Amino acid sequence: MGKPISESRANDPTPRRQIERRIKPAFQLSSCTTVQELACRLQKRMRQTLYARGAGTLVAINSLDEVYLLMAGEARTDKFFADNYDWVMGVYAEQHMGGKSASVPDLCELEDDIRFHLPAWALAETVSLPCEVGRAPQQMELEFPPLHELAIAA
């Protein structure tokens, strides 16, 4: 006789099991009191993932103040990214296409991304020495000429 249905499903090696597994938040945003503390915590986890697994880290924060840290390149991470694109703060320390080694971003870069992604009231600010004090992240606005004025369109 064959295996019972419950055993055959438990040993099912298909990727479906990886994709459908419930993704849990790594921690609550309320456990961090400042932007700098959150940046340090994220940097530490990114470094752990890069050195232990050789993979990048997807960082996402939802409206319930849940912080998700997922290993880049997994099927469930790709599904999470597609389903919750507006939560995603970024993918960090990912391997480069040209073979260049991946690196964890410094604290200033992470702090800028956090300030840009989160509302102003989410976390308190403290003065940090290595970063520029009071510098808010800015969205670049580039002006492009109308298409009919470009040489390519002619």
mmCIF file of N, CA, C and O in Angstrom, residues 25-75:
data_model
loop_
_atom_site.group_PDB
_atom_site.id
_atom_site.type_symbol
_atom_site.label_atom_id
_atom_site.label_comp_id
_atom_site.label_asym_id
_atom_site.label_seq_id
_atom_site.Cartn_x
_atom_site.Cartn_y
_atom_site.Cartn_z
ATOM 1 N N PRO A 25 6.538 38.612 10.680
ATOM 2 C CA PRO A 25 7.428 39.770 10.821
ATOM 3 C C PRO A 25 8.612 39.438 11.721
ATOM 4 O O PRO A 25 8.512 38.636 12.641
ATOM 5 N N ALA A 26 9.738 40.079 11.456
ATOM 6 C CA ALA A 26 10.945 39.866 12.258
ATOM 7 C C ALA A 26 10.815 40.536 13.619
ATOM 8 O O ALA A 26 11.230 39.990 14.632
ATOM 9 N N PHE A 27 10.233 41.737 13.635
ATOM 10 C CA PHE A 27 10.002 42.452 14.885
ATOM 11 C C PHE A 27 9.032 43.591 14.647
ATOM 12 O O PHE A 27 8.677 43.892 13.504
ATOM 13 N N GLN A 28 8.595 44.215 15.723
ATOM 14 C CA GLN A 28 7.681 45.350 15.650
ATOM 15 C C GLN A 28 8.489 46.646 15.610
ATOM 16 O O GLN A 28 9.528 46.764 16.270
ATOM 17 N N LEU A 29 8.009 47.601 14.862
ATOM 18 C CA LEU A 29 8.669 48.892 14.764
ATOM 19 C C LEU A 29 8.695 49.587 16.123
ATOM 20 O O LEU A 29 9.624 50.333 16.428
ATOM 21 N N SER A 30 7.718 49.311 16.957
ATOM 22 C CA SER A 30 7.649 49.944 18.278
ATOM 23 C C SER A 30 8.804 49.532 19.187
ATOM 24 O O SER A 30 9.074 50.196 20.185
ATOM 25 N N SER A 31 9.522 48.450 18.852
ATOM 26 C CA SER A 31 10.666 48.033 19.663
ATOM 27 C C SER A 31 11.886 48.921 19.424
ATOM 28 O O SER A 31 12.863 48.842 20.167
ATOM 29 N N CYS A 32 11.833 49.757 18.392
ATOM 30 C CA CYS A 32 12.919 50.708 18.109
ATOM 31 C C CYS A 32 12.402 52.113 18.397
ATOM 32 O O CYS A 32 11.341 52.497 17.912
ATOM 33 N N THR A 33 13.171 52.878 19.151
ATOM 34 C CA THR A 33 12.704 54.211 19.527
ATOM 35 C C THR A 33 13.187 55.301 18.589
ATOM 36 O O THR A 33 12.562 56.340 18.477
ATOM 37 N N THR A 34 14.305 55.073 17.908
ATOM 38 C CA THR A 34 14.851 56.096 17.009
ATOM 39 C C THR A 34 15.164 55.505 15.643
ATOM 40 O O THR A 34 15.255 54.289 15.481
ATOM 41 N N VAL A 35 15.353 56.387 14.685
ATOM 42 C CA VAL A 35 15.726 55.985 13.337
ATOM 43 C C VAL A 35 17.089 55.298 13.359
ATOM 44 O O VAL A 35 17.301 54.281 12.683
ATOM 45 N N GLN A 36 17.997 55.824 14.162
ATOM 46 C CA GLN A 36 19.338 55.260 14.245
ATOM 47 C C GLN A 36 19.305 53.838 14.806
ATOM 48 O O GLN A 36 20.033 52.964 14.336
ATOM 49 N N GLU A 37 18.477 53.609 15.810
ATOM 50 C CA GLU A 37 18.367 52.273 16.395
ATOM 51 C C GLU A 37 17.823 51.272 15.375
ATOM 52 O O GLU A 37 18.320 50.146 15.262
ATOM 53 N N LEU A 38 16.809 51.689 14.610
ATOM 54 C CA LEU A 38 16.254 50.815 13.569
ATOM 55 C C LEU A 38 17.301 50.542 12.489
ATOM 56 O O LEU A 38 17.454 49.405 12.039
ATOM 57 N N ALA A 39 18.044 51.566 12.091
ATOM 58 C CA ALA A 39 19.082 51.381 11.068
ATOM 59 C C ALA A 39 20.154 50.406 11.549
ATOM 60 O O ALA A 39 20.590 49.536 10.779
ATOM 61 N N CYS A 40 20.568 50.512 12.792
ATOM 62 C CA CYS A 40 21.577 49.587 13.344
ATOM 63 C C CYS A 40 21.047 48.163 13.368
ATOM 64 O O CYS A 40 21.758 47.208 13.017
ATOM 65 N N ARG A 41 19.806 48.019 13.751
ATOM 66 C CA ARG A 41 19.206 46.678 13.812
ATOM 67 C C ARG A 41 19.084 46.061 12.419
ATOM 68 O O ARG A 41 19.374 44.878 12.229
ATOM 69 N N LEU A 42 18.651 46.859 11.449
ATOM 70 C CA LEU A 42 18.539 46.368 10.072
ATOM 71 C C LEU A 42 19.908 46.009 9.505
ATOM 72 O O LEU A 42 20.070 44.969 8.860
ATOM 73 N N GLN A 43 20.901 46.858 9.748
ATOM 74 C CA GLN A 43 22.239 46.604 9.240
ATOM 75 C C GLN A 43 22.803 45.304 9.812
ATOM 76 O O GLN A 43 23.420 44.513 9.093
ATOM 77 N N LYS A 44 22.581 45.072 11.086
ATOM 78 C CA LYS A 44 23.068 43.843 11.722
ATOM 79 C C LYS A 44 22.441 42.611 11.078
ATOM 80 O O LYS A 44 23.130 41.643 10.754
ATOM 81 N N ARG A 45 21.127 42.643 10.845
ATOM 82 C CA ARG A 45 20.448 41.498 10.233
ATOM 83 C C ARG A 45 20.881 41.300 8.786
ATOM 84 O O ARG A 45 21.024 40.175 8.321
ATOM 85 N N MET A 46 21.089 42.398 8.055
ATOM 86 C CA MET A 46 21.558 42.286 6.669
ATOM 87 C C MET A 46 22.940 41.644 6.624
ATOM 88 O O MET A 46 23.210 40.791 5.776
ATOM 89 N N ARG A 47 23.807 42.063 7.535
ATOM 90 C CA ARG A 47 25.158 41.513 7.596
ATOM 91 C C ARG A 47 25.117 40.023 7.923
ATOM 92 O O ARG A 47 25.833 39.219 7.320
ATOM 93 N N GLN A 48 24.250 39.633 8.861
ATOM 94 C CA GLN A 48 24.119 38.220 9.219
ATOM 95 C C GLN A 48 23.664 37.396 8.022
ATOM 96 O O GLN A 48 24.207 36.321 7.760
ATOM 97 N N THR A 49 22.668 37.881 7.295
ATOM 98 C CA THR A 49 22.146 37.154 6.139
ATOM 99 C C THR A 49 23.190 37.058 5.037
ATOM 100 O O THR A 49 23.369 36.012 4.421
ATOM 101 N N LEU A 50 23.906 38.145 4.788
ATOM 102 C CA LEU A 50 24.915 38.149 3.727
ATOM 103 C C LEU A 50 26.047 37.183 4.044
ATOM 104 O O LEU A 50 26.449 36.388 3.193
ATOM 105 N N TYR A 51 26.544 37.217 5.259
ATOM 106 C CA TYR A 51 27.693 36.382 5.599
ATOM 107 C C TYR A 51 27.318 34.920 5.831
ATOM 108 O O TYR A 51 28.087 34.027 5.522
ATOM 109 N N ALA A 52 26.129 34.663 6.371
ATOM 110 C CA ALA A 52 25.718 33.282 6.641
ATOM 111 C C ALA A 52 25.176 32.591 5.399
ATOM 112 O O ALA A 52 25.435 31.413 5.173
ATOM 113 N N ARG A 53 24.411 33.315 4.585
ATOM 114 C CA ARG A 53 23.739 32.703 3.445
ATOM 115 C C ARG A 53 24.233 33.190 2.096
ATOM 116 O O ARG A 53 23.877 32.643 1.067
ATOM 117 N N GLY A 54 24.967 34.286 2.073
ATOM 118 C CA GLY A 54 25.444 34.833 0.809
ATOM 119 C C GLY A 54 24.342 35.456 -0.015
ATOM 120 O O GLY A 54 24.407 35.470 -1.242
ATOM 121 N N ALA A 55 23.321 35.978 0.653
ATOM 122 C CA ALA A 55 22.168 36.543 -0.052
ATOM 123 C C ALA A 55 21.837 37.926 0.495
ATOM 124 O O ALA A 55 22.226 38.286 1.604
ATOM 125 N N GLY A 56 21.096 38.668 -0.283
ATOM 126 C CA GLY A 56 20.644 39.977 0.128
ATOM 127 C C GLY A 56 19.423 39.881 1.026
ATOM 128 O O GLY A 56 18.909 38.795 1.305
ATOM 129 N N THR A 57 18.945 41.036 1.476
ATOM 130 C CA THR A 57 17.811 41.103 2.388
ATOM 131 C C THR A 57 16.767 42.071 1.856
ATOM 132 O O THR A 57 17.097 43.210 1.517
ATOM 133 N N LEU A 58 15.523 41.625 1.788
ATOM 134 C CA LEU A 58 14.401 42.489 1.440
ATOM 135 C C LEU A 58 13.837 43.034 2.744
ATOM 136 O O LEU A 58 13.551 42.262 3.664
ATOM 137 N N VAL A 59 13.694 44.353 2.841
ATOM 138 C CA VAL A 59 13.155 45.000 4.033
ATOM 139 C C VAL A 59 11.799 45.591 3.671
ATOM 140 O O VAL A 59 11.678 46.332 2.700
ATOM 141 N N ALA A 60 10.787 45.249 4.467
ATOM 142 C CA ALA A 60 9.437 45.773 4.245
ATOM 143 C C ALA A 60 8.832 46.145 5.587
ATOM 144 O O ALA A 60 9.036 45.456 6.588
ATOM 145 N N ILE A 61 8.076 47.251 5.602
ATOM 146 C CA ILE A 61 7.396 47.709 6.815
ATOM 147 C C ILE A 61 5.962 48.012 6.429
ATOM 148 O O ILE A 61 5.702 48.804 5.528
ATOM 149 N N ASN A 62 5.013 47.372 7.128
ATOM 150 C CA ASN A 62 3.605 47.595 6.782
ATOM 151 C C ASN A 62 2.979 48.643 7.695
ATOM 152 O O ASN A 62 3.629 49.194 8.588
ATOM 153 N N SER A 63 1.697 48.919 7.490
ATOM 154 C CA SER A 63 0.997 49.955 8.249
ATOM 155 C C SER A 63 0.715 49.537 9.688
ATOM 156 O O SER A 63 0.350 50.368 10.509
ATOM 157 N N LEU A 64 0.887 48.271 10.014
ATOM 158 C CA LEU A 64 0.709 47.789 11.391
ATOM 159 C C LEU A 64 2.034 47.838 12.157
ATOM 160 O O LEU A 64 2.156 47.253 13.230
ATOM 161 N N ASP A 65 3.041 48.502 11.609
ATOM 162 C CA ASP A 65 4.369 48.650 12.207
ATOM 163 C C ASP A 65 5.091 47.324 12.377
ATOM 164 O O ASP A 65 5.851 47.135 13.320
ATOM 165 N N GLU A 66 4.874 46.412 11.442
ATOM 166 C CA GLU A 66 5.589 45.140 11.436
ATOM 167 C C GLU A 66 6.731 45.245 10.434
ATOM 168 O O GLU A 66 6.539 45.706 9.310
ATOM 169 N N VAL A 67 7.928 44.829 10.854
ATOM 170 C CA VAL A 67 9.106 44.885 10.001
ATOM 171 C C VAL A 67 9.404 43.472 9.513
ATOM 172 O O VAL A 67 9.568 42.553 10.312
ATOM 173 N N TYR A 68 9.456 43.311 8.196
ATOM 174 C CA TYR A 68 9.745 42.019 7.575
ATOM 175 C C TYR A 68 11.146 42.054 6.993
ATOM 176 O O TYR A 68 11.497 43.003 6.284
ATOM 177 N N LEU A 69 11.929 41.028 7.284
ATOM 178 C CA LEU A 69 13.268 40.869 6.724
ATOM 179 C C LEU A 69 13.323 39.497 6.063
ATOM 180 O O LEU A 69 13.290 38.476 6.740
ATOM 181 N N LEU A 70 13.380 39.485 4.727
ATOM 182 C CA LEU A 70 13.336 38.231 3.976
ATOM 183 C C LEU A 70 14.588 38.087 3.125
ATOM 184 O O LEU A 70 15.106 39.067 2.588
ATOM 185 N N MET A 71 15.047 36.868 2.990
ATOM 186 C CA MET A 71 16.232 36.595 2.187
ATOM 187 C C MET A 71 15.881 36.733 0.698
ATOM 188 O O MET A 71 14.915 36.140 0.220
ATOM 189 N N ALA A 72 16.654 37.532 -0.004
ATOM 190 C CA ALA A 72 16.423 37.756 -1.424
ATOM 191 C C ALA A 72 16.706 36.481 -2.209
ATOM 192 O O ALA A 72 17.562 35.684 -1.847
ATOM 193 N N GLY A 73 15.950 36.294 -3.276
ATOM 194 C CA GLY A 73 16.171 35.154 -4.159
ATOM 195 C C GLY A 73 15.306 33.950 -3.862
ATOM 196 O O GLY A 73 15.309 32.997 -4.634
ATOM 197 N N GLU A 74 14.557 33.953 -2.775
ATOM 198 C CA GLU A 74 13.669 32.836 -2.476
ATOM 199 C C GLU A 74 12.342 33.031 -3.198
ATOM 200 O O GLU A 74 11.919 34.159 -3.457
ATOM 201 N N ALA A 75 11.659 31.941 -3.484
ATOM 202 C CA ALA A 75 10.367 32.011 -4.167
ATOM 203 C C ALA A 75 9.339 32.756 -3.318
ATOM 204 O O ALA A 75 8.577 33.574 -3.828
#
